Tab-separated table of C-alpha atoms and ligand atoms in Angstrom:
chain	number	residue	atom	x	y	z
A	7	MET	CA	1.710	-6.336	2.192
A	8	ARG	CA	1.235	-9.861	2.272
A	9	PRO	CA	-0.787	-10.332	6.209
A	10	LEU	CA	1.566	-12.346	8.847
A	11	LEU	CA	0.259	-15.493	10.305
A	12	GLN	CA	-0.618	-14.733	13.781
A	13	ILE	CA	-1.646	-18.286	16.212
A	14	ALA	CA	-3.542	-17.056	19.772
A	15	LEU	CA	-2.877	-19.715	22.302
A	16	ASP	CA	-6.596	-19.670	24.360
A	17	GLN	CA	-5.850	-23.393	26.257
A	18	THR	CA	-6.441	-23.340	29.928
A	19	ASP	CA	-2.825	-23.996	31.041
A	20	LEU	CA	0.404	-24.340	30.451
A	21	ILE	CA	2.260	-26.765	29.932
A	22	SER	CA	-1.281	-27.421	26.849
A	23	ALA	CA	-0.622	-24.005	25.592
A	24	LEU	CA	3.358	-24.957	25.278
A	25	LYS	CA	3.277	-28.403	23.779
A	26	VAL	CA	0.933	-26.126	20.464
A	27	VAL	CA	4.442	-23.458	21.321
A	28	ASP	CA	6.966	-25.860	20.569
A	29	LYS	CA	5.733	-27.180	17.343
A	30	ILE	CA	3.808	-24.255	15.722
A	31	LYS	CA	6.814	-22.038	16.819
A	32	ASP	CA	8.450	-21.666	13.671
A	33	HIS	CA	5.004	-22.338	11.077
A	34	VAL	CA	3.260	-19.427	12.847
A	35	ASP	CA	4.850	-14.990	12.583
A	36	ILE	CA	3.369	-13.833	15.321
A	37	VAL	CA	1.745	-15.387	19.408
A	38	GLU	CA	-0.724	-14.422	20.717
A	39	ALA	CA	-1.025	-15.454	24.467
A	40	GLY	CA	-5.636	-15.235	24.546
A	41	THR	CA	-7.548	-13.884	26.609
A	42	ILE	CA	-8.169	-17.464	27.623
A	43	LEU	CA	-4.504	-18.720	29.164
A	44	CYS	CA	-4.072	-15.453	30.373
A	45	VAL	CA	-6.641	-15.267	32.527
A	46	SER	CA	-5.789	-19.123	33.338
A	47	GLU	CA	-2.068	-18.742	34.265
A	48	GLY	CA	-1.301	-15.054	34.286
A	49	ILE	CA	1.292	-12.526	33.187
A	50	ARG	CA	4.157	-15.371	33.075
A	51	VAL	CA	2.564	-16.765	30.617
A	52	ILE	CA	3.895	-14.048	28.631
A	53	ARG	CA	7.648	-14.154	29.942
A	54	ILE	CA	7.797	-17.431	29.481
A	55	LEU	CA	6.674	-16.682	25.023
A	56	ARG	CA	9.701	-14.359	25.296
A	57	ALA	CA	11.966	-16.146	26.670
A	58	LEU	CA	11.205	-18.889	23.688
A	59	CYS	CA	10.156	-17.068	20.860
A	60	PRO	CA	13.129	-13.797	21.552
A	61	LYS	CA	12.255	-12.313	18.055
A	62	LYS	CA	8.268	-12.831	17.509
A	63	ILE	CA	6.234	-10.289	18.026
A	64	ILE	CA	3.839	-11.021	20.789
A	65	VAL	CA	0.588	-10.354	21.447
A	66	CYS	CA	-0.842	-9.846	24.708
A	67	ASP	CA	-4.894	-10.918	24.470
A	68	LEU	CA	-5.963	-9.304	28.380
A	69	LYS	CA	-8.872	-6.982	26.252
A	70	VAL	CA	-8.811	-4.174	28.620
A	71	ALA	CA	-11.330	-2.272	29.763
A	72	ASP	CA	-9.699	0.048	32.297
A	73	ALA	CA	-7.206	0.596	34.475
A	74	GLY	CA	-5.696	1.242	31.103
A	75	GLU	CA	-2.124	2.148	32.766
A	76	VAL	CA	-2.132	-0.427	34.825
A	77	LEU	CA	-2.056	-3.720	32.925
A	78	ALA	CA	-0.153	-2.543	29.702
A	79	ARG	CA	2.543	-1.887	32.116
A	80	GLN	CA	2.084	-6.219	33.028
A	81	ALA	CA	1.371	-6.602	29.351
A	82	PHE	CA	4.636	-4.409	28.717
A	83	ASP	CA	7.613	-5.118	30.611
A	84	ALA	CA	6.662	-9.541	30.466
A	85	GLY	CA	7.787	-8.844	27.303
A	86	ALA	CA	4.809	-8.154	25.616
A	87	THR	CA	4.922	-6.614	22.000
A	88	PHE	CA	0.666	-5.429	21.460
A	89	MET	CA	-1.400	-5.792	23.591
A	90	THR	CA	-5.586	-5.811	21.816
A	91	VAL	CA	-8.212	-3.275	24.097
A	92	VAL	CA	-11.620	-3.887	24.105
A	93	CYS	CA	-13.231	-0.477	21.828
A	94	ALA	CA	-16.284	-0.303	24.417
A	95	ALA	CA	-13.217	1.302	26.578
A	96	PRO	CA	-12.937	4.852	27.675
A	97	LEU	CA	-10.723	7.415	25.038
A	98	ALA	CA	-8.556	8.532	27.588
A	99	THR	CA	-7.808	4.035	29.268
A	100	MET	CA	-6.565	3.404	25.390
A	101	LEU	CA	-4.338	7.007	25.592
A	102	LYS	CA	-3.039	5.405	28.833
A	103	ALA	CA	-1.699	1.952	27.758
A	104	LYS	CA	-0.822	3.758	24.646
A	105	GLU	CA	1.908	5.726	26.553
A	106	VAL	CA	3.287	2.449	27.500
A	107	ALA	CA	3.425	0.464	24.980
A	108	ASP	CA	5.355	3.417	23.241
A	109	ALA	CA	7.708	3.450	26.154
A	110	HIS	CA	8.274	-0.090	24.999
A	111	GLN	CA	7.889	0.681	21.843
A	112	GLY	CA	5.716	-1.557	21.471
A	113	GLU	CA	1.486	-1.022	20.363
A	114	ILE	CA	-2.320	-1.757	21.558
A	115	GLN	CA	-4.957	-3.357	19.633
A	116	VAL	CA	-8.435	-1.449	19.518
A	117	GLU	CA	-10.483	-5.455	19.759
A	118	LEU	CA	-13.692	-4.981	17.480
A	119	PHE	CA	-16.743	-6.986	19.533
A	120	GLY	CA	-19.886	-5.456	20.083
A	121	ASN	CA	-20.380	-2.001	19.528
A	122	TRP	CA	-18.530	0.817	17.594
A	123	THR	CA	-18.556	3.732	14.776
A	124	PHE	CA	-16.883	5.067	12.288
A	125	GLU	CA	-16.184	8.729	14.515
A	126	ASP	CA	-15.071	6.042	17.939
A	127	ALA	CA	-12.239	5.082	14.712
A	128	ALA	CA	-11.595	7.610	13.207
A	129	SER	CA	-10.920	9.794	16.698
A	130	TRP	CA	-8.035	6.214	17.949
A	131	VAL	CA	-6.454	6.956	13.959
A	132	LYS	CA	-6.123	10.565	15.182
A	133	ALA	CA	-4.229	9.682	18.514
A	134	GLY	CA	-1.594	7.611	17.902
A	135	ILE	CA	-3.645	3.901	18.010
A	136	ARG	CA	-3.065	2.214	14.733
A	137	GLN	CA	-4.268	-1.104	14.902
A	138	ALA	CA	-8.134	-2.439	14.628
A	139	ILE	CA	-8.726	-6.306	15.107
A	140	TYR	CA	-11.569	-7.615	13.022
A	141	HIS	CA	-13.269	-9.912	15.348
A	142	ARG	CA	-16.143	-11.963	15.487
A	143	GLY	CA	-16.937	-13.606	18.459
A	144	ARG	CA	-16.652	-16.805	19.443
A	145	ASP	CA	-19.736	-17.729	20.969
A	146	ALA	CA	-21.621	-14.827	18.517
A	147	GLN	CA	-19.550	-17.948	15.760
A	148	ALA	CA	-20.982	-20.617	17.826
A	149	SER	CA	-24.677	-18.646	17.600
A	150	GLY	CA	-24.374	-19.163	13.290
A	151	GLN	CA	-23.153	-15.519	12.556
A	152	GLY	CA	-21.392	-15.337	9.761
A	153	TRP	CA	-19.042	-13.076	7.548
A	154	SER	CA	-21.561	-10.636	6.405
A	155	GLN	CA	-20.758	-8.303	3.348
A	156	ALA	CA	-21.987	-5.650	5.557
A	157	ASP	CA	-17.730	-6.401	7.257
A	158	LEU	CA	-16.217	-6.129	4.093
A	159	ASP	CA	-17.335	-3.374	3.295
A	160	LYS	CA	-16.726	-2.057	6.835
A	161	MET	CA	-12.605	-2.951	7.149
A	162	LYS	CA	-12.769	-1.610	3.636
A	163	LYS	CA	-14.076	1.785	5.295
A	164	LEU	CA	-11.994	1.575	8.257
A	165	SER	CA	-8.240	0.170	6.693
A	166	ASP	CA	-9.737	3.551	4.005
A	167	LEU	CA	-9.316	5.458	7.545
A	168	GLY	CA	-5.710	4.369	7.623
A	169	VAL	CA	-6.543	1.464	10.415
A	170	GLU	CA	-4.360	-1.803	10.091
A	171	LEU	CA	-5.752	-4.326	10.300
A	172	SER	CA	-6.253	-8.457	11.919
A	173	ILE	CA	-9.385	-10.771	11.388
A	174	THR	CA	-10.263	-13.154	13.403
A	175	GLY	CA	-12.476	-15.286	15.173
A	176	GLY	CA	-13.175	-18.859	13.465
A	177	VAL	CA	-10.798	-18.033	10.642
A	178	THR	CA	-10.182	-21.505	8.365
A	179	PRO	CA	-7.323	-22.157	5.850
A	180	ASP	CA	-10.420	-22.085	3.700
A	181	SER	CA	-12.197	-19.695	5.032
A	182	LEU	CA	-9.544	-16.985	3.916
A	183	GLU	CA	-10.751	-16.814	0.058
A	184	THR	CA	-13.680	-14.414	2.066
A	185	PHE	CA	-10.802	-11.906	2.744
A	186	ARG	CA	-9.386	-11.949	-0.343
A	187	ASP	CA	-10.209	-7.826	-1.166
A	188	ILE	CA	-8.738	-7.170	2.057
A	189	ASN	CA	-5.872	-5.669	2.708
A	190	ALA	CA	-5.493	-7.376	6.108
A	191	LYS	CA	-2.609	-7.067	7.981
A	192	ALA	CA	-2.634	-10.250	9.949
A	193	PHE	CA	-5.050	-13.900	10.405
A	194	ILE	CA	-5.624	-14.766	13.509
A	195	ALA	CA	-6.166	-18.625	13.879
A	196	GLY	CA	-6.425	-20.651	16.741
A	197	ARG	CA	-8.418	-23.454	17.229
A	198	ALA	CA	-7.999	-24.671	13.476
A	199	ILE	CA	-4.788	-24.547	14.145
A	200	SER	CA	-4.357	-26.445	17.610
A	201	ASP	CA	-7.347	-28.342	18.728
A	202	THR	CA	-6.012	-30.335	14.825
A	203	PRO	CA	-3.632	-34.052	14.731
A	204	ASP	CA	-0.714	-31.893	13.289
A	205	PRO	CA	-0.865	-27.963	14.186
A	206	ALA	CA	2.500	-27.617	11.648
A	207	ALA	CA	1.077	-27.921	8.847
A	208	SER	CA	-2.780	-26.710	10.032
A	209	ALA	CA	-0.456	-23.340	10.148
A	210	ASP	CA	1.588	-24.269	7.720
A	211	GLU	CA	-2.111	-24.950	5.128
A	212	PHE	CA	-2.680	-21.113	6.589
A	213	ARG	CA	0.645	-19.913	4.972
A	214	GLN	CA	0.419	-21.223	1.268
A	215	GLN	CA	-3.719	-19.961	1.305
A	216	ILE	CA	-2.076	-17.102	1.895
A	217	ALA	CA	0.415	-17.048	-0.738
A	218	ARG	CA	-1.805	-18.008	-2.938
A	219	LEU	CA	-4.336	-14.879	-2.256
A	220	TRP	CA	-2.059	-11.918	-1.420
A	221	LYS	CA	0.873	-12.752	-3.974
B	21	LIG	C1	-11.284	-14.693	21.226
B	21	LIG	C2	-10.256	-15.009	20.828
B	21	LIG	C3	-9.795	-15.535	20.212
B	21	LIG	O1	-8.027	-15.921	19.962
B	21	LIG	C4	-9.448	-15.966	18.379
B	21	LIG	O2	-11.010	-15.360	18.546
B	21	LIG	C5	-8.869	-16.808	17.634
B	21	LIG	O3	-9.285	-17.945	18.625
B	21	LIG	P1	-10.523	-18.784	16.781
B	21	LIG	O4	-9.617	-19.239	16.303
B	21	LIG	O5	-9.590	-20.633	17.734
B	21	LIG	O6	-11.449	-18.040	16.961
B	21	LIG	O7	-9.371	-13.466	20.481
B	21	LIG	O8	-12.139	-14.107	22.027
């Protein structure tokens, strides 16, 4: 299947985020309230996005590490479709969050940052968690970390385990070529859409590139 396009809203105030939403909501498949926006403006952001985009997949990027049930209730009661849990979270936290997600026909996405193993990934799949986000953090990117063959090999191995992968971390339309052999569920872009003079045109550029590379 052709990868979807997800915008990550990482603004520090609601007004700025909503200006971007207004411009791009018909140009992306998935709208994410990024960690930065959720922390800055709270869970009300999800309610507002749900009202503005009633039919869209909405991601609440809380990167939960503990209190899976309580935080998942916040996210899914507010209208999220997916909520993120960091890979370092104990399986117990993921399972508590998943129970709430299941009750809302939603899903949990595991954020792959730092240390994790394929044994961990197999345990998530066994527990019924289907999605993960392969993430080059913005701080890692800023310190010069690129995408390596080792990243691509890990992505392929995760796909072989049955994990549906979204890919993020400074992705641009030009960089999508790197992932052309990867079976990605979605590409998540923040600054490469929001921080351009014409966010809708930038989103369209992503979509055209996706259509060109994944026929
Ligand atoms: C940071 C995130 C970002 O929302 C995501 O990686 C997209 O950001 P950008 O495309 O601007 O790098 O989850 O933790």
